[in-house]
Short mmCIF file of C-alpha atoms and ligand atoms in Angstrom, two decimals:
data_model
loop_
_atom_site.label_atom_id
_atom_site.label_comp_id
_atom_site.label_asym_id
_atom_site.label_seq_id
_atom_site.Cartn_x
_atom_site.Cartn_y
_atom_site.Cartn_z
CA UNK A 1 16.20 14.57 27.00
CA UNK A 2 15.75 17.44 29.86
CA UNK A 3 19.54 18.49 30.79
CA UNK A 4 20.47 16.15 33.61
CA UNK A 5 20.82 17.99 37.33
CA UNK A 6 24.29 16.79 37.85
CA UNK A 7 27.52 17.21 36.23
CA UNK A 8 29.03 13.68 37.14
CA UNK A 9 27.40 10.56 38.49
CA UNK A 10 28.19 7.21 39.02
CA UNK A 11 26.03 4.39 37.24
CA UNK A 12 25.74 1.37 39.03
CA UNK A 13 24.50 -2.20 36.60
CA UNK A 14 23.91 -5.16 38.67
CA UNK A 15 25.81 -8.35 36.17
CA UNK A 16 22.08 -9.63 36.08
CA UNK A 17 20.93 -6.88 34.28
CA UNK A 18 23.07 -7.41 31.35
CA UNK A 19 21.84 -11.04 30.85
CA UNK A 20 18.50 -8.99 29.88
CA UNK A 21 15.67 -12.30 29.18
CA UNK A 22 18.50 -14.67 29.80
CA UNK A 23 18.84 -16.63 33.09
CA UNK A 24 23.13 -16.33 32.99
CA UNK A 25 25.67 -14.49 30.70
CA UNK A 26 25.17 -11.67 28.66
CA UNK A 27 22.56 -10.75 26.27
CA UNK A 28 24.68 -8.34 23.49
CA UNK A 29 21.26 -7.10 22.02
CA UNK A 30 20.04 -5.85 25.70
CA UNK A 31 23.75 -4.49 26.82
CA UNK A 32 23.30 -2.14 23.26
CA UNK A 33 20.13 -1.35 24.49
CA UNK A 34 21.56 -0.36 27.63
CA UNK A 35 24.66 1.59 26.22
CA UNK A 36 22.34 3.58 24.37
CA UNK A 37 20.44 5.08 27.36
CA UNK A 38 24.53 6.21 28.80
CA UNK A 39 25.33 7.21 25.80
CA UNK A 40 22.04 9.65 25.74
CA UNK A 41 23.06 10.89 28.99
CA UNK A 42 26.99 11.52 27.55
CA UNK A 43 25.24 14.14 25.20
CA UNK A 44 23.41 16.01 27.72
CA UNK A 45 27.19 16.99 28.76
CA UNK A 46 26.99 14.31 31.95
CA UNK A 47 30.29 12.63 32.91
CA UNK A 48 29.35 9.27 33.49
CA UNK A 49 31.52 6.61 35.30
CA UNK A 50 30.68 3.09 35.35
CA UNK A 51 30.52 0.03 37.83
CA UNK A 52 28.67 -3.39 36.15
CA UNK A 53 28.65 -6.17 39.23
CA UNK A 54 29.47 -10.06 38.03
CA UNK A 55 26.64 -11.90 38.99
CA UNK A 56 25.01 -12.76 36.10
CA UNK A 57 28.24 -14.96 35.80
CA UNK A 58 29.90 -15.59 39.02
CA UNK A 59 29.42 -14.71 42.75
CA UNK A 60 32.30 -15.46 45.18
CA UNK A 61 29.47 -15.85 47.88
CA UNK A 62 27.55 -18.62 45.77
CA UNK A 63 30.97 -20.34 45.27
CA UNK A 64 31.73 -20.28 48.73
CA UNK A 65 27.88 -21.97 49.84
CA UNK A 66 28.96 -24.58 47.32
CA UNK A 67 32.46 -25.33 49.31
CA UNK A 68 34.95 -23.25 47.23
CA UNK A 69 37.49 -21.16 48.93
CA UNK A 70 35.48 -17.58 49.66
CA UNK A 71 38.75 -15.69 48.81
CA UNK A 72 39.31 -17.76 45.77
CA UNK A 73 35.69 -17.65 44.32
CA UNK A 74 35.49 -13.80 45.26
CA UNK A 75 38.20 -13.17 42.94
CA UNK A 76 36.57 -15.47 40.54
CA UNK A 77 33.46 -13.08 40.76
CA UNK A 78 35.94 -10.14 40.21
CA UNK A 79 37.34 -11.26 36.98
CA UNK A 80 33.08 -11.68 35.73
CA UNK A 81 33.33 -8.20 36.53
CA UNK A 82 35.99 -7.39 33.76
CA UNK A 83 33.92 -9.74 31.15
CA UNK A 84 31.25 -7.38 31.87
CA UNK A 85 33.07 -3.98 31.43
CA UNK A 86 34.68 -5.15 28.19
CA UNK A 87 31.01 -5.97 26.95
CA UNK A 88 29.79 -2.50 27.87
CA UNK A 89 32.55 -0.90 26.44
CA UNK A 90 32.41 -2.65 23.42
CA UNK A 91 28.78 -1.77 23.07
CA UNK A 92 29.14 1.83 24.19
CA UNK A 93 32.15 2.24 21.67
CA UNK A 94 30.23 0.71 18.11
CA UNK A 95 27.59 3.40 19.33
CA UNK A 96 30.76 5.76 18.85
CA UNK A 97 31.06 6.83 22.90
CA UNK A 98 34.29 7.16 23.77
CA UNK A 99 35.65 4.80 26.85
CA UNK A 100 38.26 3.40 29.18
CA UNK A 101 38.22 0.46 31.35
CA UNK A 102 40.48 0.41 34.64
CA UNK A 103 40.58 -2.32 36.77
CA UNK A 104 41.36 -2.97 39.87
CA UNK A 105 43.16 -5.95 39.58
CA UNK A 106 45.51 -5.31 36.77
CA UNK A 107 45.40 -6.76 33.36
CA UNK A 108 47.34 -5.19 31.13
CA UNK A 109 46.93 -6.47 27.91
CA UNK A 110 42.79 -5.73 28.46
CA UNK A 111 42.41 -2.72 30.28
CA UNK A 112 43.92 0.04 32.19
CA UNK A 113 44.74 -0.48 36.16
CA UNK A 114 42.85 2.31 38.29
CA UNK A 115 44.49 5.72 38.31
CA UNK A 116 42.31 8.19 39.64
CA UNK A 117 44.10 10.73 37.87
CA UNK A 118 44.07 9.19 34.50
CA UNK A 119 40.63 8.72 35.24
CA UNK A 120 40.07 12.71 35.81
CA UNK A 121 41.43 13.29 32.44
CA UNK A 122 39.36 10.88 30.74
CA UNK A 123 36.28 12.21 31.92
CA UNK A 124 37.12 15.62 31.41
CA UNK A 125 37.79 14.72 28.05
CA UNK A 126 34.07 13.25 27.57
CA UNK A 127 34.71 9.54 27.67
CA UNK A 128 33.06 6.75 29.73
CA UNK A 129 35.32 5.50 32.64
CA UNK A 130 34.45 1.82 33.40
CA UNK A 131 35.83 0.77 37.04
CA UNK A 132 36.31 -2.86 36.87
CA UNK A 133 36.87 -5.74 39.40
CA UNK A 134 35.26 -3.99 42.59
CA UNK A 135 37.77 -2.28 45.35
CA UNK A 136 40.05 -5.19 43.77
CA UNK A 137 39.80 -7.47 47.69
CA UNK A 138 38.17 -10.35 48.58
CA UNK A 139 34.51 -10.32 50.96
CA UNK A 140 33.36 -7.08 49.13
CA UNK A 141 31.24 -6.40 46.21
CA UNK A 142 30.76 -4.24 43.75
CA UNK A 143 28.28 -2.28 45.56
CA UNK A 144 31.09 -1.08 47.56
CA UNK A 145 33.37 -0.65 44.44
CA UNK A 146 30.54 1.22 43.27
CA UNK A 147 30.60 3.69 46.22
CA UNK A 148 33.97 4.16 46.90
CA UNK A 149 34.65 4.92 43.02
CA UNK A 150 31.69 7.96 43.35
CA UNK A 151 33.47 9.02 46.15
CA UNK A 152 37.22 9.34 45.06
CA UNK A 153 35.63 10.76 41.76
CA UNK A 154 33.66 13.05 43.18
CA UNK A 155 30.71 12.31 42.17
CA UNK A 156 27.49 14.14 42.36
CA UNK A 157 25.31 10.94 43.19
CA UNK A 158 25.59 6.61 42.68
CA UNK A 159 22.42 5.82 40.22
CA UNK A 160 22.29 1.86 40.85
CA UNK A 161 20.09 0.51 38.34
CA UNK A 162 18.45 -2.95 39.08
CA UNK A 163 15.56 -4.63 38.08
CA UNK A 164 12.95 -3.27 40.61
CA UNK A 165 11.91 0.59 40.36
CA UNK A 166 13.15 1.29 44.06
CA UNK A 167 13.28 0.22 47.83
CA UNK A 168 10.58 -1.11 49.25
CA UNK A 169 9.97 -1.52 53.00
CA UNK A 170 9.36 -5.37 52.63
CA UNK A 171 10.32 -7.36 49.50
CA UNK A 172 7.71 -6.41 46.75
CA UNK A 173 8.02 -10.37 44.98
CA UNK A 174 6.63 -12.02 48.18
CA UNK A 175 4.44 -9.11 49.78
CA UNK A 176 1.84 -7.37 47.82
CA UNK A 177 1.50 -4.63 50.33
CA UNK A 178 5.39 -3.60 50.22
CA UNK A 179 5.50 -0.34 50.36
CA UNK A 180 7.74 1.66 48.11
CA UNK A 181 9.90 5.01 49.90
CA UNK A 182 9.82 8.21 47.56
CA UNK A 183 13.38 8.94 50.33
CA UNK A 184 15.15 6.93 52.51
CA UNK A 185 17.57 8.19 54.86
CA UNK A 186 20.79 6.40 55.17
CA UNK A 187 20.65 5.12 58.49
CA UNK A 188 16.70 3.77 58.11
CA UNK A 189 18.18 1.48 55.32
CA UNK A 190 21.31 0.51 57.74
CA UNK A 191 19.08 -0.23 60.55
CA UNK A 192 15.91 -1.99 59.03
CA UNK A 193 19.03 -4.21 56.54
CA UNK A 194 16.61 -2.50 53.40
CA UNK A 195 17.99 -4.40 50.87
CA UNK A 196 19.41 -1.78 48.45
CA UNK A 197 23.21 -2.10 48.36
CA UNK A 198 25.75 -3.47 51.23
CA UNK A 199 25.94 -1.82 54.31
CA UNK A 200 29.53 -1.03 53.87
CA UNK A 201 28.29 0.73 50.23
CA UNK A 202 25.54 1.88 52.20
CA UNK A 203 27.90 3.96 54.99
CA UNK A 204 30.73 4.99 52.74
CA UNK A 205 28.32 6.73 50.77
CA UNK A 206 26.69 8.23 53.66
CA UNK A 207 29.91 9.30 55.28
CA UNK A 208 30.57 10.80 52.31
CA UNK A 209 27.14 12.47 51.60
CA UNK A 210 26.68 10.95 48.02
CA UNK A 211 22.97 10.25 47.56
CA UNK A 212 21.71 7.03 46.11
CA UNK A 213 19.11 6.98 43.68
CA UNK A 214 17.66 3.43 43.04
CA UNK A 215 16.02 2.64 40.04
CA UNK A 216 14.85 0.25 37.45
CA UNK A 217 16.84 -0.18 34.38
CA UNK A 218 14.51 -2.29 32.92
CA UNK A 219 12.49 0.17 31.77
CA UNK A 220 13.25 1.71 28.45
CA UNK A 221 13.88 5.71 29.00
CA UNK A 222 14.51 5.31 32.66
CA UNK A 223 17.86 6.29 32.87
CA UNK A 224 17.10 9.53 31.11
CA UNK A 225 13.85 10.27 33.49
CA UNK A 226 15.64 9.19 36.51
CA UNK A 227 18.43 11.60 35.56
CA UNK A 228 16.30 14.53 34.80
CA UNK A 229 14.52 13.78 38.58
CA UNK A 230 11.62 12.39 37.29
CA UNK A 231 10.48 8.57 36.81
CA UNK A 232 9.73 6.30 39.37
CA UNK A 233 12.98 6.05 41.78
CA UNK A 234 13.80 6.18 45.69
CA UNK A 235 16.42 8.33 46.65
CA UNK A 236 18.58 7.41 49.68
CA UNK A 237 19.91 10.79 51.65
CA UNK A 238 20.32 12.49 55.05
CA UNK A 239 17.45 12.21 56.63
N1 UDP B 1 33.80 -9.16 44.22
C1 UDP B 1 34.78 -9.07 45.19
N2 UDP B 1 35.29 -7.86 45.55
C2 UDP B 1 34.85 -6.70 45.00
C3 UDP B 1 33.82 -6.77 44.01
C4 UDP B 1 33.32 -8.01 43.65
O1 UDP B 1 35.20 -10.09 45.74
O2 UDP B 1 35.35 -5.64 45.35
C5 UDP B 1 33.31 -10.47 43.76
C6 UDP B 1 32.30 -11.10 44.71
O3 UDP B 1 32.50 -12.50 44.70
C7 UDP B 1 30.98 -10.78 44.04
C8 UDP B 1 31.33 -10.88 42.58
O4 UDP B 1 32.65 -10.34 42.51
O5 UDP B 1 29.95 -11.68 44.38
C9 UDP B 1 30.42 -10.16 41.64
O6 UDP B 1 30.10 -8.88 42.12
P1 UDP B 1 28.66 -8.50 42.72
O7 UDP B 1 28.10 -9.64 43.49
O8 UDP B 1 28.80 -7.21 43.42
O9 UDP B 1 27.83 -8.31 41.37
P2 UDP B 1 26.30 -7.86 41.16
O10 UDP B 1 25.48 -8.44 42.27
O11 UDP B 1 26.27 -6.37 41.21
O12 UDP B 1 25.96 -8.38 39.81
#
């Protein structure tokens, strides 16, 4: 594997790319798959912090459309979040990678609660920090937990890793002529709603100036390719 360009990123996982063939839950042989391509980015030296979303189990928004209490369901859709950090770092530690997972609603007997701090020291120490549970609120997703974990960890970029290979100006599935951007800038996905991450991910990250590179997971080796600035990826930036 090249050496990576960046000392510490944040990797985003949709939940639905841990239920690999499946259509719900999680797939243990794919999520080993998967902690094999972080832990081949650990030992190019990377610091690697983690965000897995919950909706290959439960989201609050599907719940709500359905007639459950938004608030209630969202917090539903948190604690999926949790099932799918303990499932990564179960994988990530019979591969022998080293991990934490800190949550932002607390659980003690499971995992840690967020400390940024703590979180510091276990990275600097060469293990995988798994944020849990979003920004820990209601009406926000992990997206967002995603972006405002890269950015109170200083992160040198958010890698979210989905199952299509980047953004596309239309949506690829219904219209063959989509087009696919090389770059983005930040406020051409805010203003055309390019469906990459929420708009409030979207502008924290932006306000912040912490690129977003979007990529497919899917792919065997991508991680590694996408790290190393090659692959097939869009890149969302100042314009
Ligand atoms: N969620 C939330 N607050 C957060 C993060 C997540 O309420 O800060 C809930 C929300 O219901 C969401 C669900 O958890 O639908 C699962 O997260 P998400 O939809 O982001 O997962 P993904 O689409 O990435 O699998």
């Amino acid at each position: 594997m090249t050496s990576p360009r960046y000392k510490r990123v944040l990797l985003k996982l949709s939940g639905e790319v841990l239920m690999g063939a499946q259509q719900f839950g999680i797939d243990p042989d794919f999520v080993a798959e998967l902690a094999g391509e972080v832990k081949a980015a650990t030992e190019t030296g990377l610091e690697v912090c983690l965000v897995i979303g919950g909706g290959n189990i439960f989201r609050g928004m599907a719940g709500a459309a359905r007639g459950m209490d938004r608030a209630q369901a969202d917090y539903m859709g948190m604690l999926a979040t949790v099932m799918n950090a303990l499932a990564m770092q179960n994988a990530l530690e019979q591969l022998g990678v080293h991990t934490r997972v800190q949550s932002a609603l607390q659980m003690d007997q499971v995992c840690e609660p967020v400390i940024r701090r703590r979180a510091e020291r276990h990275l600097e120490k060469g293990r995988v920090v798994i944020f849990a549970a979003g920004v820990g609120a209601p009406y926000f997703t992990t997206d967002s937990g995603a972006a405002l974990r890269a950015a109170e960890m200083q992160c040198d970029a958010l890698f979210k890793g989905t199952s299509v290979d980047g953004i596309y100006d239309s949506d690829p599935k219904a219209n063959p002529q989509a087009k696919r951007y090389n770059s983005v800038d930040y406020d051409t996905v805010l203003a055309d709603n390019l469906k990459v991450m929420d708009a409030s991910a979207v502008a924290l990250c932006r306000d912040n100036n912490i690129p977003i590179v979007v990529f497919s997971i899917r792919e065997k080796g991508n991680l590694a390719r996408v790290l190393a600035g090659e692959g097939t990826q869009t890149i969302v930036k100042k314009g």
